[in-house]
Coordinates of C-alpha atoms in Angstrom, one line a residue:
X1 CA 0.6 8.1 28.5
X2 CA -1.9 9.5 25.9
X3 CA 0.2 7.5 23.2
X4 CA -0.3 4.5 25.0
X5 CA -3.8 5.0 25.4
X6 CA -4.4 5.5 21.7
X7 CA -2.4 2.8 20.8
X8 CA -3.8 0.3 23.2
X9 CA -7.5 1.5 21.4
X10 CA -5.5 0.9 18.1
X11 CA -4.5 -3.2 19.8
X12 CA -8.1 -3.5 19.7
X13 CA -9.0 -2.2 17.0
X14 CA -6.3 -3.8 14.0
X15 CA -7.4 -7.1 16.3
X16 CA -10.8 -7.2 15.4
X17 CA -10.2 -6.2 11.9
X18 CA -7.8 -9.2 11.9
X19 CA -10.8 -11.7 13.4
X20 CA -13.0 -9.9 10.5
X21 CA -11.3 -11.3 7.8
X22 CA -8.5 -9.2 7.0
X23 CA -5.2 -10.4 5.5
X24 CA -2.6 -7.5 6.5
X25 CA -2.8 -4.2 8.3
X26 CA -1.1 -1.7 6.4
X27 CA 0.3 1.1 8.6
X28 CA 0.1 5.0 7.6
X29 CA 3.6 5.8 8.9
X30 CA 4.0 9.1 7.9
X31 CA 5.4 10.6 10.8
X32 CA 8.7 8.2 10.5
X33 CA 10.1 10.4 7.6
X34 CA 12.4 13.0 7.0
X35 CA 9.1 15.5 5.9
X36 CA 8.1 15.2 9.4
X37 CA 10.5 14.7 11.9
X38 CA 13.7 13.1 13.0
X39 CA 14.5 9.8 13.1
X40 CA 15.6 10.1 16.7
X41 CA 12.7 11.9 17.8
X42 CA 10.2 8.8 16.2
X43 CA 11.5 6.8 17.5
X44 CA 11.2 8.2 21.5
X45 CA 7.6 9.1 20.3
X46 CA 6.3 5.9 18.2
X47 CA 8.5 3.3 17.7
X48 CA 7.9 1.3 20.5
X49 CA 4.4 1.5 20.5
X50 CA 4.4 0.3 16.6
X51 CA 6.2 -2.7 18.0
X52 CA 3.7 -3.4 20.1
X53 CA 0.9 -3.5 17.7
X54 CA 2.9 -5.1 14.9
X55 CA 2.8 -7.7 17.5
X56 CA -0.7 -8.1 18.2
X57 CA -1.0 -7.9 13.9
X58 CA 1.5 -10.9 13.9
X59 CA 0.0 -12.6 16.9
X60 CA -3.4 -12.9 14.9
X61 CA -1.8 -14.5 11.6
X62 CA -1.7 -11.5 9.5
X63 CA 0.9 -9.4 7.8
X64 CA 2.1 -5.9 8.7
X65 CA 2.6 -3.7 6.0
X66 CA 3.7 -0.4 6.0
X67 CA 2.9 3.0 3.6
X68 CA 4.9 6.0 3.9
X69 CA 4.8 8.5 1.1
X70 CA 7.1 11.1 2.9
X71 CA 10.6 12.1 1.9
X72 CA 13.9 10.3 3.3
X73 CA 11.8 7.4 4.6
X74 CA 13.1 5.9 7.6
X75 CA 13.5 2.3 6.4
X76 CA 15.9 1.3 9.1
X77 CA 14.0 1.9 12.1
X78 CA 10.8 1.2 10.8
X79 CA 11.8 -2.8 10.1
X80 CA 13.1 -2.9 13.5
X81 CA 10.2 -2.2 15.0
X82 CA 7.5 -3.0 12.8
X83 CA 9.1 -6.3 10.8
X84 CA 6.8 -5.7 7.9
X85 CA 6.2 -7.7 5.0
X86 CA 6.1 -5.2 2.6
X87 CA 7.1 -1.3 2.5
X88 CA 5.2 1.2 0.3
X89 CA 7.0 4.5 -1.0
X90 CA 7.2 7.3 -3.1
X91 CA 10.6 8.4 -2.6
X92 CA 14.2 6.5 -2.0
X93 CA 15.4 6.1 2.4
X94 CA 17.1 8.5 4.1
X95 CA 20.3 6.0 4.0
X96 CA 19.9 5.1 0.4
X97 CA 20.8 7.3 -3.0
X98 CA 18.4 5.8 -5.1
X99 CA 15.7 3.6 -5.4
X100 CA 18.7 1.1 -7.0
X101 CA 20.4 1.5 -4.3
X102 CA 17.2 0.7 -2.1
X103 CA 16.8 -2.2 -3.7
X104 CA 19.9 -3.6 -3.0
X105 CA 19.6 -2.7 0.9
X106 CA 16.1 -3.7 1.3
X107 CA 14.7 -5.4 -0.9
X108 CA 16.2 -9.3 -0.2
X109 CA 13.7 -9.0 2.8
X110 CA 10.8 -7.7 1.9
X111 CA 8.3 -6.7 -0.9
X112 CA 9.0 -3.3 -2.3
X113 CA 6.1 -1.0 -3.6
X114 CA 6.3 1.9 -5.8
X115 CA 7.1 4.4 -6.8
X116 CA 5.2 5.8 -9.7
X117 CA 4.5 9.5 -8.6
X118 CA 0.9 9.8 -8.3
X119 CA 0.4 13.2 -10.1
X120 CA 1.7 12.0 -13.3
X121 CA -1.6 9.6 -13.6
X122 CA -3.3 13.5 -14.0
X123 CA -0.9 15.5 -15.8
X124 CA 2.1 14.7 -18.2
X125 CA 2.5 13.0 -21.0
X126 CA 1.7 9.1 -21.7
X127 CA 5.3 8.7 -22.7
X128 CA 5.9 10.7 -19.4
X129 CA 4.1 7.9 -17.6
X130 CA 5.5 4.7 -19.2
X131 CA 9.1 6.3 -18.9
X132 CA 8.6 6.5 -15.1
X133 CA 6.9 2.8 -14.9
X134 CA 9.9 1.8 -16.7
X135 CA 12.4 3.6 -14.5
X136 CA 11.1 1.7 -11.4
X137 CA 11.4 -1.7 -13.2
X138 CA 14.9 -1.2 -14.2
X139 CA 15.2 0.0 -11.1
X140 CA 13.8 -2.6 -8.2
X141 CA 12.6 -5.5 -10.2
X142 CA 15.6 -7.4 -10.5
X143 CA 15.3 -10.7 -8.4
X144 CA 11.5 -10.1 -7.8
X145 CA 10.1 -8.6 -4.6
X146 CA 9.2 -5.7 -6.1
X147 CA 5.2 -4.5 -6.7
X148 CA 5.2 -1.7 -9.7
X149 CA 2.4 0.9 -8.1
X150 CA 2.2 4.6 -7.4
X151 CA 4.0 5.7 -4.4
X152 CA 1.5 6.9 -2.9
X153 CA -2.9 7.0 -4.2
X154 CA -4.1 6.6 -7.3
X155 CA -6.3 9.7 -7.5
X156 CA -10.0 8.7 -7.9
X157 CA -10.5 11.6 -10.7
X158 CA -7.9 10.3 -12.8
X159 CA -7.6 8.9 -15.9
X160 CA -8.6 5.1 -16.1
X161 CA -6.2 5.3 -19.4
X162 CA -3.1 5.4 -17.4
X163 CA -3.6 2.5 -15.2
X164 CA -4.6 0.6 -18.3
X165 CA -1.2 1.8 -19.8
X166 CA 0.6 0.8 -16.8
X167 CA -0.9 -2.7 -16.9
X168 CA -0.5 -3.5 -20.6
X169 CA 3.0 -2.4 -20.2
X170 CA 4.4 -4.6 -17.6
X171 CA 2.2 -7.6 -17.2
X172 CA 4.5 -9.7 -18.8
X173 CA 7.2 -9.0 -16.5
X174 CA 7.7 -11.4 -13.8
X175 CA 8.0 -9.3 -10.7
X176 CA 4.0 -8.7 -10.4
X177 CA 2.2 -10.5 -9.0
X178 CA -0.7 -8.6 -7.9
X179 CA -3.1 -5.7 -9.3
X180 CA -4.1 -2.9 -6.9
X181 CA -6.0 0.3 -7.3
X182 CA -4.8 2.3 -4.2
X183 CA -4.4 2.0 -0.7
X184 CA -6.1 5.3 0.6
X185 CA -7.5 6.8 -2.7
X186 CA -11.3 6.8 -2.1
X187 CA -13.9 4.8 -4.3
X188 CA -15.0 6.1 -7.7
X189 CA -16.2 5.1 -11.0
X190 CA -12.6 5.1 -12.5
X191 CA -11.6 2.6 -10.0
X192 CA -14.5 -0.2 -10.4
X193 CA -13.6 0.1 -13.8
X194 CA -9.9 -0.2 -13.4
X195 CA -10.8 -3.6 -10.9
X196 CA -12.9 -5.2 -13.7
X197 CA -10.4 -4.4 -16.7
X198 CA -7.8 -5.7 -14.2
X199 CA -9.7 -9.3 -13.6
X200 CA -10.7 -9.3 -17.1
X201 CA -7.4 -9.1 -19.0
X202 CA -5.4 -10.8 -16.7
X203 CA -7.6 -13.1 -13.9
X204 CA -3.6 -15.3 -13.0
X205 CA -3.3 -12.3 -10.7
X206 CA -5.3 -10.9 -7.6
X207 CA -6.4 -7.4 -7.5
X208 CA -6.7 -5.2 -4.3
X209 CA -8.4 -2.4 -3.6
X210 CA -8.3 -1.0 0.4
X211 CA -11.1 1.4 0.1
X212 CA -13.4 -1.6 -1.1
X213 CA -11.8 -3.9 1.8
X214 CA -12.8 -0.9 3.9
X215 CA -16.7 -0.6 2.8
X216 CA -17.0 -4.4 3.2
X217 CA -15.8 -4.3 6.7
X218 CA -18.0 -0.8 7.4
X219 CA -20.8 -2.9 6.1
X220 CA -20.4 -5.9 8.0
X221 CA -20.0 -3.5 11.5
X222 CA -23.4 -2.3 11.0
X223 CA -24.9 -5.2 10.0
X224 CA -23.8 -6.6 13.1
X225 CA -24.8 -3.7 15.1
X226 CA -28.5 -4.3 13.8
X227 CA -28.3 -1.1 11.4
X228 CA -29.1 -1.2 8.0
X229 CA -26.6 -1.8 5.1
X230 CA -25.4 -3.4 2.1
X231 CA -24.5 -6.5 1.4
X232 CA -20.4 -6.7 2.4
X233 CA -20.0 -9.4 -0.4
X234 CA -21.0 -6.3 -3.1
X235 CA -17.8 -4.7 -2.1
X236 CA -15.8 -8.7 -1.6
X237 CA -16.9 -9.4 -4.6
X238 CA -14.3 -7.2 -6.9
X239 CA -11.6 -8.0 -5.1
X240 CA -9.1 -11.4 -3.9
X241 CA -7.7 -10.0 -1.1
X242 CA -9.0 -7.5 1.8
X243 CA -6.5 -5.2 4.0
X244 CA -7.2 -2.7 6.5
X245 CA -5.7 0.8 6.7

């Protein structure tokens, strides 16, 4: 019963967020991998209500997407239930060898995200980093539907240099198709800048950022509520397209 309960606040919730102006809902799955439970046991627990609210996501015109940085992902259960659009990850399935191998399973159905390992934008090498990029190109871009990222946040203290790297490396390939700078890595300085290098060398593609979607929609809230607040179009304006985590 408490499940339900939270999930039916959650209905309401990803609805009115989906009535605000938001494009997706991208789901923090966590608990649907291996580094937290079974796959059994997610899906007596959750799976059912995710189905449910994928629904209500779908039933509004938006997209579901779906972020899991754990280990041994459970890909499977979590299309069943969820039918997303797009999957986010740092490390390969729990039915798959490799992220080639994932690619081959999943990836004629939906977009692909990853799988850059977040730490190395702080420590390692540059040639560290562009091996890695390259890795998950050769990889999961072969027929498109893949989205070159970090598997999991981009951290805000990091180096602006190695998203720049990341960008002037593959921009020319034909899988992307969008610029993001993190899905649930906080605001900073290093990520305004990473959104206006991103528009300014290469404005064919939209760039998203979800903790500006998120400070739009915060702003908007109050604004509504008769509070006081920034303008939400400060935060709209750096980016082309808003999600909701």
């Amino acid at each position: 019963d408490a499940c339900w309960n939270v999930a039916h606040t959650l209905a309401d919730y990803v609805g009115a967020l989906c009535d605000a102006g938001a494009d997706a809902i991208m789901w923090d799955t966590l608990f649907a991998s291996g580094s937290i439970m079974s796959k059994a046991m997610w899906k007596d627990m959750e799976a059912e209500q995710m189905s449910m609210l994928a629904k209500v996501v779908r039933d509004h015109g938006c997209m579901n997407l779906i972020h899991n940085c754990g280990q041994k992902i459970y890909f499977d259960v979590q299309i069943e239930a969820v039918q997303p659009t797009a999957i986010s990850f740092l490390y390969p399935p729990d039915d798959c060898k490799d992220f080639a191998e994932c690619k081959e399973k999943y990836g004629k159905d939906m977009l692909l995200i990853g799988c850059v390992t977040p730490a190395n934008a702080v420590i390692g090498t540059d040639e560290e980093w562009d091996q890695q990029c390259r890795d998950q190109i050769d990889a999961m871009a072969k027929g498109g539907g893949f989205m070159l990222a970090t598997g999991c946040e981009y951290p805000a203290n990091a180096s602006f240099d190695r998203a720049q790297r990341m960008m002037e490396r593959d921009k020319n390939h034909v899988c992307i198709f969008m610029w993001s700078v993190g899905n649930e890595s906080g605001p900073g300085v290093n990520h305004k800048k990473m959104i206006e290098y991103f528009k300014r060398r290469d404005p064919s593609r939209i760039v998203h950022a979800e903790d500006e979607s998120r400070a739009a929609y915060r702003a908007q809230t109050l604004i509504a509520e008769g509070k006081e607040a920034p303008d939400p179009e400060v935060y709209r304006s750096y980016i082309d397209i808003e999600s909701r985590m």
